[in-house]
Short mmCIF file of C-alpha atoms in Angstrom, two decimals:
data_model
loop_
_atom_site.label_atom_id
_atom_site.label_comp_id
_atom_site.label_asym_id
_atom_site.label_seq_id
_atom_site.Cartn_x
_atom_site.Cartn_y
_atom_site.Cartn_z
CA UNK Y 1 -9.77 -26.18 0.12
CA UNK Y 2 -7.44 -28.90 -1.18
CA UNK Y 3 -4.01 -29.13 0.35
CA UNK Y 4 -1.45 -28.80 -2.42
CA UNK Y 5 1.60 -31.02 -2.40
CA UNK Y 6 4.80 -29.00 -2.18
CA UNK Y 7 8.30 -29.86 -3.33
CA UNK Y 8 11.74 -28.96 -2.05
CA UNK Y 9 14.46 -26.89 -3.60
CA UNK Y 10 18.04 -28.01 -3.06
CA UNK Y 11 20.34 -26.22 -0.62
CA UNK Y 12 19.30 -23.31 1.53
CA UNK Y 13 19.87 -22.53 5.19
CA UNK Y 14 17.77 -21.92 8.29
CA UNK Y 15 19.01 -18.76 10.06
CA UNK Y 16 17.64 -18.03 13.55
CA UNK Y 17 14.21 -16.46 13.33
CA UNK Y 18 14.17 -12.93 14.69
CA UNK Y 19 10.69 -11.71 13.81
CA UNK Y 20 10.63 -9.09 16.58
CA UNK Y 21 7.80 -7.12 14.98
CA UNK Y 22 5.48 -9.96 13.96
CA UNK Y 23 2.72 -8.90 16.39
CA UNK Y 24 3.01 -5.14 15.82
CA UNK Y 25 0.21 -3.69 13.67
CA UNK Y 26 1.11 -1.39 10.78
CA UNK Y 27 1.39 2.20 11.97
CA UNK Y 28 1.18 5.15 9.58
CA UNK Y 29 4.18 7.45 9.87
CA UNK Y 30 3.49 11.18 9.41
CA UNK Y 31 4.72 12.64 6.09
CA UNK Y 32 8.24 14.12 6.06
CA UNK Y 33 8.78 17.88 6.07
CA UNK Y 34 11.07 17.44 3.10
CA UNK Y 35 10.83 14.46 0.70
CA UNK Y 36 13.82 13.25 -1.36
CA UNK Y 37 12.39 11.24 -4.25
CA UNK Y 38 15.02 9.57 -6.50
CA UNK Y 39 14.22 9.46 -10.22
CA UNK Y 40 15.47 5.88 -10.31
CA UNK Y 41 13.87 3.44 -7.88
CA UNK Y 42 13.79 0.37 -10.10
CA UNK Y 43 15.80 -1.93 -12.31
CA UNK Y 44 16.11 -0.33 -15.76
CA UNK Y 45 16.53 3.16 -17.18
CA UNK Y 46 16.12 6.15 -14.82
CA UNK Y 47 13.04 8.29 -15.33
CA UNK Y 48 13.22 11.90 -16.58
CA UNK Y 49 11.84 14.82 -14.54
CA UNK Y 50 8.72 16.65 -15.75
CA UNK Y 51 8.72 19.20 -12.93
CA UNK Y 52 10.98 22.16 -12.18
CA UNK Y 53 12.00 23.96 -8.99
CA UNK Y 54 9.12 26.16 -7.89
CA UNK Y 55 6.36 23.83 -9.13
CA UNK Y 56 3.51 23.12 -6.72
CA UNK Y 57 2.71 19.42 -6.29
CA UNK Y 58 0.30 17.30 -4.31
CA UNK Y 59 0.30 13.62 -3.31
CA UNK Y 60 0.27 11.62 -6.52
CA UNK Y 61 1.43 14.42 -8.83
CA UNK Y 62 3.68 12.90 -11.50
CA UNK Y 63 7.31 13.99 -11.13
CA UNK Y 64 8.87 12.09 -14.03
CA UNK Y 65 8.30 10.10 -17.21
CA UNK Y 66 9.83 6.64 -17.67
CA UNK Y 67 13.14 6.52 -19.53
CA UNK Y 68 12.15 3.50 -21.62
CA UNK Y 69 10.00 0.36 -21.51
CA UNK Y 70 11.99 -1.06 -18.57
CA UNK Y 71 11.49 2.01 -16.43
CA UNK Y 72 8.84 3.56 -14.19
CA UNK Y 73 7.67 7.07 -13.34
CA UNK Y 74 7.81 8.49 -9.81
CA UNK Y 75 5.23 10.60 -8.02
CA UNK Y 76 5.13 13.11 -5.21
CA UNK Y 77 4.33 11.57 -1.83
CA UNK Y 78 3.57 14.87 -0.11
CA UNK Y 79 1.93 18.23 -0.83
CA UNK Y 80 4.39 21.05 -1.25
CA UNK Y 81 6.82 22.78 -3.58
CA UNK Y 82 9.65 21.35 -5.64
CA UNK Y 83 12.72 23.15 -4.29
CA UNK Y 84 15.48 21.49 -6.34
CA UNK Y 85 16.46 18.53 -8.48
CA UNK Y 86 19.93 17.46 -7.40
CA UNK Y 87 22.20 14.47 -7.00
CA UNK Y 88 21.46 13.04 -3.56
CA UNK Y 89 22.73 9.92 -1.73
CA UNK Y 90 20.83 6.81 -2.86
CA UNK Y 91 20.38 3.45 -1.17
CA UNK Y 92 22.57 1.84 -3.86
CA UNK Y 93 25.60 3.64 -2.42
CA UNK Y 94 26.06 6.51 -4.84
CA UNK Y 95 24.33 9.83 -5.49
CA UNK Y 96 21.53 9.92 -8.06
CA UNK Y 97 19.22 12.63 -9.45
CA UNK Y 98 16.52 13.31 -6.88
CA UNK Y 99 13.47 15.58 -6.74
CA UNK Y 100 13.40 17.44 -3.42
CA UNK Y 101 9.98 18.61 -2.25
CA UNK Y 102 9.35 20.85 0.74
CA UNK Y 103 6.02 20.33 2.52
CA UNK Y 104 3.68 23.31 2.76
CA UNK Y 105 1.47 22.17 5.61
CA UNK Y 106 -1.35 20.58 3.65
CA UNK Y 107 -1.59 16.91 2.74
CA UNK Y 108 -3.82 16.71 -0.33
CA UNK Y 109 -4.07 14.23 -3.17
CA UNK Y 110 -3.67 15.45 -6.73
CA UNK Y 111 -7.09 16.31 -8.18
CA UNK Y 112 -6.58 13.89 -11.07
CA UNK Y 113 -6.64 10.92 -8.72
CA UNK Y 114 -10.08 9.38 -8.35
CA UNK Y 115 -11.35 5.90 -7.47
CA UNK Y 116 -12.90 3.71 -10.18
CA UNK Y 117 -16.28 2.15 -9.49
CA UNK Y 118 -16.18 -0.04 -12.59
CA UNK Y 119 -12.62 -1.36 -12.37
CA UNK Y 120 -13.66 -5.01 -12.49
CA UNK Y 121 -14.90 -4.40 -16.05
CA UNK Y 122 -11.55 -3.11 -17.28
CA UNK Y 123 -9.81 -5.07 -20.02
CA UNK Y 124 -6.40 -6.73 -19.40
CA UNK Y 125 -4.66 -4.08 -21.52
CA UNK Y 126 -6.40 -1.27 -19.61
CA UNK Y 127 -5.31 -2.77 -16.28
CA UNK Y 128 -1.72 -3.16 -17.47
CA UNK Y 129 -1.66 0.44 -18.68
CA UNK Y 130 -2.86 1.65 -15.27
CA UNK Y 131 -0.15 -0.41 -13.53
CA UNK Y 132 2.51 1.03 -15.84
CA UNK Y 133 1.35 4.61 -15.37
CA UNK Y 134 1.17 4.17 -11.58
CA UNK Y 135 4.91 3.45 -11.43
CA UNK Y 136 4.52 0.07 -9.76
CA UNK Y 137 7.63 -2.06 -9.34
CA UNK Y 138 8.37 -5.24 -7.39
CA UNK Y 139 7.87 -4.37 -3.72
CA UNK Y 140 9.81 -7.34 -2.37
CA UNK Y 141 13.07 -5.51 -3.02
CA UNK Y 142 13.90 -6.55 -6.60
CA UNK Y 143 12.15 -3.42 -7.99
CA UNK Y 144 11.58 -4.85 -11.47
CA UNK Y 145 8.90 -2.75 -13.21
CA UNK Y 146 5.66 -4.73 -12.85
CA UNK Y 147 4.24 -3.94 -16.30
CA UNK Y 148 7.32 -5.54 -17.89
CA UNK Y 149 6.73 -8.79 -16.03
CA UNK Y 150 3.13 -8.67 -17.22
CA UNK Y 151 4.23 -8.40 -20.87
CA UNK Y 152 5.77 -11.79 -21.70
CA UNK Y 153 6.44 -12.48 -25.40
CA UNK Y 154 3.78 -14.51 -27.22
CA UNK Y 155 6.10 -17.50 -27.54
CA UNK Y 156 6.22 -17.76 -23.75
CA UNK Y 157 2.61 -18.22 -22.60
CA UNK Y 158 1.96 -17.95 -18.86
CA UNK Y 159 -0.22 -20.59 -17.21
CA UNK Y 160 0.49 -20.00 -13.52
CA UNK Y 161 0.83 -16.94 -11.33
CA UNK Y 162 2.37 -17.00 -7.84
CA UNK Y 163 1.90 -14.37 -5.16
CA UNK Y 164 5.00 -14.36 -2.98
CA UNK Y 165 4.15 -14.14 0.71
CA UNK Y 166 7.05 -16.29 1.89
CA UNK Y 167 9.01 -13.45 3.52
CA UNK Y 168 11.89 -15.79 4.37
CA UNK Y 169 14.39 -13.10 5.47
CA UNK Y 170 14.95 -13.15 9.24
CA UNK Y 171 13.63 -10.00 11.00
CA UNK Y 172 11.25 -8.77 8.26
CA UNK Y 173 7.51 -8.84 8.93
CA UNK Y 174 6.10 -6.22 6.54
CA UNK Y 175 4.56 -8.80 4.18
CA UNK Y 176 3.24 -10.79 7.14
CA UNK Y 177 1.36 -7.75 8.44
CA UNK Y 178 0.09 -6.88 4.95
CA UNK Y 179 -1.48 -10.33 4.66
CA UNK Y 180 -2.99 -10.09 8.16
CA UNK Y 181 -4.31 -6.55 7.84
CA UNK Y 182 -5.26 -6.19 4.19
CA UNK Y 183 -5.86 -9.68 2.79
CA UNK Y 184 -8.76 -8.42 0.64
CA UNK Y 185 -6.43 -6.02 -1.19
CA UNK Y 186 -3.86 -8.78 -1.73
CA UNK Y 187 -6.48 -11.05 -3.27
CA UNK Y 188 -8.02 -8.22 -5.31
CA UNK Y 189 -4.61 -7.26 -6.69
CA UNK Y 190 -3.81 -10.90 -7.42
CA UNK Y 191 -7.07 -11.30 -9.36
CA UNK Y 192 -6.31 -8.16 -11.40
CA UNK Y 193 -2.81 -9.40 -12.23
CA UNK Y 194 -4.20 -12.83 -13.03
CA UNK Y 195 -6.65 -11.21 -15.44
CA UNK Y 196 -3.80 -9.42 -17.25
CA UNK Y 197 -1.86 -12.68 -17.55
CA UNK Y 198 -4.91 -14.71 -18.53
CA UNK Y 199 -4.01 -17.51 -16.11
CA UNK Y 200 -6.44 -20.06 -14.76
CA UNK Y 201 -4.59 -20.70 -11.51
CA UNK Y 202 -3.18 -18.36 -8.85
CA UNK Y 203 -1.07 -19.59 -5.93
CA UNK Y 204 -0.19 -17.66 -2.78
CA UNK Y 205 2.95 -19.08 -1.14
CA UNK Y 206 3.38 -18.35 2.59
CA UNK Y 207 5.98 -19.91 4.93
CA UNK Y 208 4.31 -21.94 7.66
CA UNK Y 209 5.76 -19.77 10.44
CA UNK Y 210 2.93 -17.37 9.48
CA UNK Y 211 -0.09 -19.64 9.81
CA UNK Y 212 -2.21 -16.73 11.03
CA UNK Y 213 -1.57 -15.09 7.65
CA UNK Y 214 -2.43 -18.35 5.88
CA UNK Y 215 -5.78 -18.40 7.70
CA UNK Y 216 -6.42 -14.68 7.11
CA UNK Y 217 -5.85 -15.13 3.40
CA UNK Y 218 -7.98 -18.28 3.22
CA UNK Y 219 -10.81 -16.45 4.95
CA UNK Y 220 -11.12 -13.91 2.14
CA UNK Y 221 -10.50 -16.15 -0.87
CA UNK Y 222 -13.80 -16.88 -2.58
CA UNK Y 223 -12.48 -17.92 -5.96
CA UNK Y 224 -11.78 -21.57 -6.76
CA UNK Y 225 -8.74 -20.68 -8.85
CA UNK Y 226 -6.84 -19.10 -5.93
CA UNK Y 227 -4.95 -21.49 -3.65
CA UNK Y 228 -3.11 -20.60 -0.45
CA UNK Y 229 -0.02 -22.82 -0.12
CA UNK Y 230 1.81 -23.10 3.25
CA UNK Y 231 5.53 -23.63 2.69
CA UNK Y 232 8.30 -25.13 4.81
CA UNK Y 233 10.47 -22.50 6.49
CA UNK Y 234 13.79 -22.50 4.69
CA UNK Y 235 15.78 -19.56 3.36
CA UNK Y 236 15.67 -18.49 0.45
CA UNK Y 237 12.13 -19.86 0.06
CA UNK Y 238 10.97 -16.46 -1.21
CA UNK Y 239 13.39 -16.32 -4.15
CA UNK Y 240 11.47 -16.62 -7.42
CA UNK Y 241 13.15 -19.73 -8.76
CA UNK Y 242 12.96 -21.54 -5.42
CA UNK Y 243 9.30 -20.58 -4.97
CA UNK Y 244 8.46 -21.94 -8.42
CA UNK Y 245 10.29 -25.18 -7.65
CA UNK Y 246 8.54 -25.59 -4.30
CA UNK Y 247 5.01 -24.89 -5.51
CA UNK Y 248 5.04 -26.14 -9.11
CA UNK Y 249 8.12 -28.43 -9.26
CA UNK Y 250 9.35 -26.54 -12.32
CA UNK Y 251 13.05 -25.71 -12.82
CA UNK Y 252 13.86 -22.32 -14.33
CA UNK Y 253 16.78 -22.99 -16.72
CA UNK Y 254 20.23 -21.46 -16.29
CA UNK Y 255 20.15 -17.89 -17.54
CA UNK Y 256 16.36 -18.08 -17.85
CA UNK Y 257 13.42 -16.30 -16.30
CA UNK Y 258 10.23 -17.59 -14.64
CA UNK Y 259 8.37 -16.88 -17.89
CA UNK Y 260 10.51 -19.60 -19.51
CA UNK Y 261 8.52 -22.16 -17.49
CA UNK Y 262 5.19 -20.36 -17.85
CA UNK Y 263 5.19 -18.56 -14.51
CA UNK Y 264 5.07 -14.99 -13.20
CA UNK Y 265 5.79 -14.18 -9.54
CA UNK Y 266 4.77 -10.99 -7.71
CA UNK Y 267 5.13 -9.92 -4.08
CA UNK Y 268 2.09 -9.43 -1.79
CA UNK Y 269 2.92 -5.73 -1.47
CA UNK Y 270 2.92 -5.43 -5.24
CA UNK Y 271 -0.55 -6.95 -5.33
CA UNK Y 272 -1.76 -4.30 -2.87
CA UNK Y 273 -0.16 -1.55 -4.97
CA UNK Y 274 -1.94 -2.92 -8.05
CA UNK Y 275 -5.27 -2.90 -6.21
CA UNK Y 276 -4.75 0.70 -5.06
CA UNK Y 277 -3.75 1.83 -8.55
CA UNK Y 278 -6.63 0.16 -10.37
CA UNK Y 279 -9.45 0.52 -7.82
CA UNK Y 280 -8.47 3.76 -6.11
CA UNK Y 281 -6.57 5.44 -8.94
CA UNK Y 282 -3.52 5.94 -6.70
CA UNK Y 283 0.07 5.75 -7.99
CA UNK Y 284 2.77 4.20 -5.82
CA UNK Y 285 3.66 6.85 -3.20
CA UNK Y 286 4.02 4.81 0.00
CA UNK Y 287 4.95 1.36 1.19
CA UNK Y 288 4.95 -0.90 4.27
CA UNK Y 289 8.41 -1.25 5.83
CA UNK Y 290 9.68 -3.12 8.88
CA UNK Y 291 12.00 -1.11 11.14
CA UNK Y 292 13.67 -3.56 13.45
CA UNK Y 293 16.76 -5.00 15.12
CA UNK Y 294 18.43 -4.71 18.54
CA UNK Y 295 19.92 -1.35 17.51
CA UNK Y 296 16.59 0.53 17.26
CA UNK Y 297 14.74 1.55 20.42
CA UNK Y 298 11.14 0.97 19.26
CA UNK Y 299 10.83 -1.54 16.39
CA UNK Y 300 7.74 -1.02 14.22
CA UNK Y 301 5.94 -1.96 11.03
CA UNK Y 302 5.31 1.36 9.30
CA UNK Y 303 3.45 2.74 6.32
CA UNK Y 304 6.01 5.27 5.04
CA UNK Y 305 5.85 7.87 2.27
CA UNK Y 306 8.35 7.28 -0.53
CA UNK Y 307 11.15 9.85 -0.16
CA UNK Y 308 11.18 9.95 3.64
CA UNK Y 309 14.81 10.14 4.86
CA UNK Y 310 15.92 7.03 6.77
CA UNK Y 311 17.14 9.29 9.58
CA UNK Y 312 13.56 10.54 10.14
CA UNK Y 313 12.24 6.98 10.22
CA UNK Y 314 14.83 6.05 12.83
CA UNK Y 315 13.96 9.12 14.91
CA UNK Y 316 10.26 8.20 14.70
CA UNK Y 317 11.15 4.78 16.13
CA UNK Y 318 12.91 6.29 19.15
CA UNK Y 319 16.39 6.55 17.68
CA UNK Y 320 19.43 4.30 17.60
CA UNK Y 321 20.91 2.54 20.59
CA UNK Y 322 24.34 3.66 21.79
CA UNK Y 323 26.03 0.47 20.55
CA UNK Y 324 24.64 0.55 16.99
CA UNK Y 325 26.99 -1.16 14.55
CA UNK Y 326 25.32 -1.28 11.14
CA UNK Y 327 22.20 -0.02 9.34
CA UNK Y 328 20.93 -2.31 6.58
CA UNK Y 329 18.13 -1.69 4.09
CA UNK Y 330 16.33 -5.00 3.61
CA UNK Y 331 17.02 -8.16 5.56
CA UNK Y 332 20.31 -9.44 7.00
CA UNK Y 333 20.84 -11.98 4.18
CA UNK Y 334 20.31 -9.83 1.07
CA UNK Y 335 20.09 -6.27 2.37
CA UNK Y 336 22.49 -3.41 1.62
CA UNK Y 337 24.49 -1.73 4.41
CA UNK Y 338 24.20 2.06 4.42
CA UNK Y 339 26.86 4.63 5.26
CA UNK Y 340 24.63 7.72 4.94
CA UNK Y 341 21.30 8.01 6.75
CA UNK Y 342 20.16 10.85 4.49
CA UNK Y 343 19.16 8.22 1.89
CA UNK Y 344 15.42 7.92 1.56
CA UNK Y 345 12.82 5.18 1.60
CA UNK Y 346 12.20 4.04 -1.98
CA UNK Y 347 9.73 1.66 -3.59
CA UNK Y 348 11.86 -1.40 -2.75
CA UNK Y 349 12.62 -0.64 0.90
CA UNK Y 350 11.10 -3.66 2.62
CA UNK Y 351 13.02 -3.22 5.86
CA UNK Y 352 15.37 -1.05 7.88
CA UNK Y 353 17.47 -3.31 10.09
CA UNK Y 354 19.76 -1.95 12.76
CA UNK Y 355 22.37 -4.28 14.24
CA UNK Y 356 24.54 -3.63 17.30
CA UNK Y 357 28.34 -3.72 17.46
CA UNK Y 358 28.46 -7.13 19.13
CA UNK Y 359 26.38 -8.65 16.32
CA UNK Y 360 28.91 -7.80 13.64
CA UNK Y 361 31.27 -10.50 12.52
CA UNK Y 362 34.69 -8.88 12.26
CA UNK Y 363 36.62 -12.13 11.88
CA UNK Y 364 39.29 -11.78 9.20
CA UNK Y 365 38.89 -13.77 6.00
CA UNK Y 366 40.78 -17.04 6.05
CA UNK Y 367 41.85 -19.44 3.31
CA UNK Y 368 39.29 -21.66 1.58
CA UNK Y 369 39.19 -25.02 3.41
CA UNK Y 370 37.55 -26.87 0.48
CA UNK Y 371 34.89 -27.98 2.97
CA UNK Y 372 32.18 -27.74 0.33
CA UNK Y 373 29.67 -26.05 2.65
CA UNK Y 374 29.03 -23.28 0.10
CA UNK Y 375 28.26 -25.87 -2.57
CA UNK Y 376 25.94 -27.83 -0.29
CA UNK Y 377 23.81 -24.81 0.66
CA UNK Y 378 23.74 -23.03 -2.72
CA UNK Y 379 20.07 -23.18 -3.81
CA UNK Y 380 21.14 -22.67 -7.44
CA UNK Y 381 23.47 -25.68 -7.50
CA UNK Y 382 26.56 -23.53 -8.10
CA UNK Y 383 30.14 -23.80 -6.83
CA UNK Y 384 30.68 -20.46 -5.07
CA UNK Y 385 34.20 -21.40 -3.97
CA UNK Y 386 35.24 -21.54 -7.63
CA UNK Y 387 33.78 -18.25 -8.86
CA UNK Y 388 34.89 -16.63 -5.60
CA UNK Y 389 38.50 -17.65 -6.16
CA UNK Y 390 38.46 -16.63 -9.83
CA UNK Y 391 37.04 -13.24 -8.87
CA UNK Y 392 39.76 -12.77 -6.26
CA UNK Y 393 42.28 -13.31 -9.05
CA UNK Y 394 40.47 -10.98 -11.48
CA UNK Y 395 39.70 -13.92 -13.82
CA UNK Y 396 36.14 -12.87 -14.63
CA UNK Y 397 35.84 -15.01 -17.76
CA UNK Y 398 36.53 -18.07 -15.64
CA UNK Y 399 34.03 -16.87 -13.03
CA UNK Y 400 31.45 -16.58 -15.82
CA UNK Y 401 32.25 -20.09 -17.01
CA UNK Y 402 31.52 -21.20 -13.44
CA UNK Y 403 28.01 -19.75 -13.77
CA UNK Y 404 28.42 -16.74 -11.50
CA UNK Y 405 25.69 -14.98 -13.53
CA UNK Y 406 23.18 -17.53 -12.17
CA UNK Y 407 23.97 -16.46 -8.58
CA UNK Y 408 20.86 -14.98 -6.93
CA UNK Y 409 22.99 -13.31 -4.22
CA UNK Y 410 20.96 -14.94 -1.44
CA UNK Y 411 23.99 -15.10 0.88
CA UNK Y 412 23.68 -18.77 1.89
CA UNK Y 413 27.29 -19.49 0.87
CA UNK Y 414 28.78 -16.65 2.87
CA UNK Y 415 26.52 -17.51 5.82
CA UNK Y 416 27.93 -21.05 5.95
CA UNK Y 417 31.57 -20.32 5.04
CA UNK Y 418 33.79 -21.19 8.06
CA UNK Y 419 36.58 -19.04 6.60
CA UNK Y 420 34.41 -15.93 6.40
CA UNK Y 421 35.07 -15.47 2.68
CA UNK Y 422 32.76 -12.73 1.32
CA UNK Y 423 31.45 -14.92 -1.50
CA UNK Y 424 28.40 -12.77 -2.22
CA UNK Y 425 30.59 -9.70 -2.51
CA UNK Y 426 32.77 -11.57 -5.00
CA UNK Y 427 29.71 -12.67 -6.96
CA UNK Y 428 28.34 -9.12 -7.17
CA UNK Y 429 31.74 -7.80 -8.20
CA UNK Y 430 32.21 -10.44 -10.88
CA UNK Y 431 28.71 -9.90 -12.29
CA UNK Y 432 29.27 -6.14 -12.50
CA UNK Y 433 32.59 -6.66 -14.33
CA UNK Y 434 31.08 -9.20 -16.73
CA UNK Y 435 28.12 -6.94 -17.52
CA UNK Y 436 30.47 -3.99 -18.10
CA UNK Y 437 32.52 -6.11 -20.50
CA UNK Y 438 29.35 -7.15 -22.35
CA UNK Y 439 28.31 -3.50 -22.75
CA UNK Y 440 31.72 -2.68 -24.22
CA UNK Y 441 31.42 -5.50 -26.74
CA UNK Y 442 27.86 -4.46 -27.73
#
């Protein structure tokens, strides 16, 4: 196979690698006794329930209908009875409508779910419809509904498709294990997505600290139009725009999307979910998640049912250490800290990271030193010190003029800031205020 030349995106950082679980095979966690399945697990409109308390459900029974085109249904991950639909703590930090299902001792799939023997003959529209109805969203954490990404407008033709296996976040190894243990499914899902997009070329980008995954993927690729591309280790290599720059040397314009340069990017876990939906007829009811960090007794890579409370996952991994300081969903650079362990695993939960007290940086924020470190490492070419200061002052229009909306919230600026200024927090705050103002004007 030809070795593809790769390019380099500007900025970025190289945090210490802490892949504690890289050699641990995926273990299947038993289903929860009570599943808490939020009706919103994606970017876009929440879905609407189609079940009521008292209804009997099995694995794969549809619980909701999408609330619009940019939305996705959710499905039961266990067999049991719907006991209530209530507001319940969500990983985003607030309570959201959630279907609560109590297990009844069996673990059966819904009778409507059957494998397809002729799935390779399906048309692109049929495949896309299956993906949409299976509730598949981006499994890398962004949770953008997959069928939306596969529906670019006609004026934006797609000529390249990238499978994202970079997994550049320190600590996380879920994608690594997926590529090692189920490379056939990754390739099958990639081929199905490629068929929907009508592309001639598919790339699989993997950071070169996972060369065993590179080899495992190369071993199963039989098609000439699929190329495995080892990538230099540099965070945020796995961000869409940086991945496109590195592999294709194309620059996504400010305010634009990958489709603006003819590209679609999907995570390796999403490819597996697409394979399972199309070939096996299974909606998205489980995912691979890394549970790791010095604050958990037995780190693992787990296959977990959607709706499993985080507290149960932690218990399954031996519990928290006595000096636990913070629980984060996702990686240390882009993940969200949690204050309530009753939140549940959702479609985008790529990792559960537990840090100890001594790992937390409690240094007080100092004044900006104008050192320029945040500018140097910003992979989007932005000036975080400017939009950070404007946000501090509540000058959101000025923050917008300094391109805060292009911030991908990777955390490089805050990681390098010697004054410990929470620049990502400011960026998120400013973006929320700007979007709220836009909605008012609409």
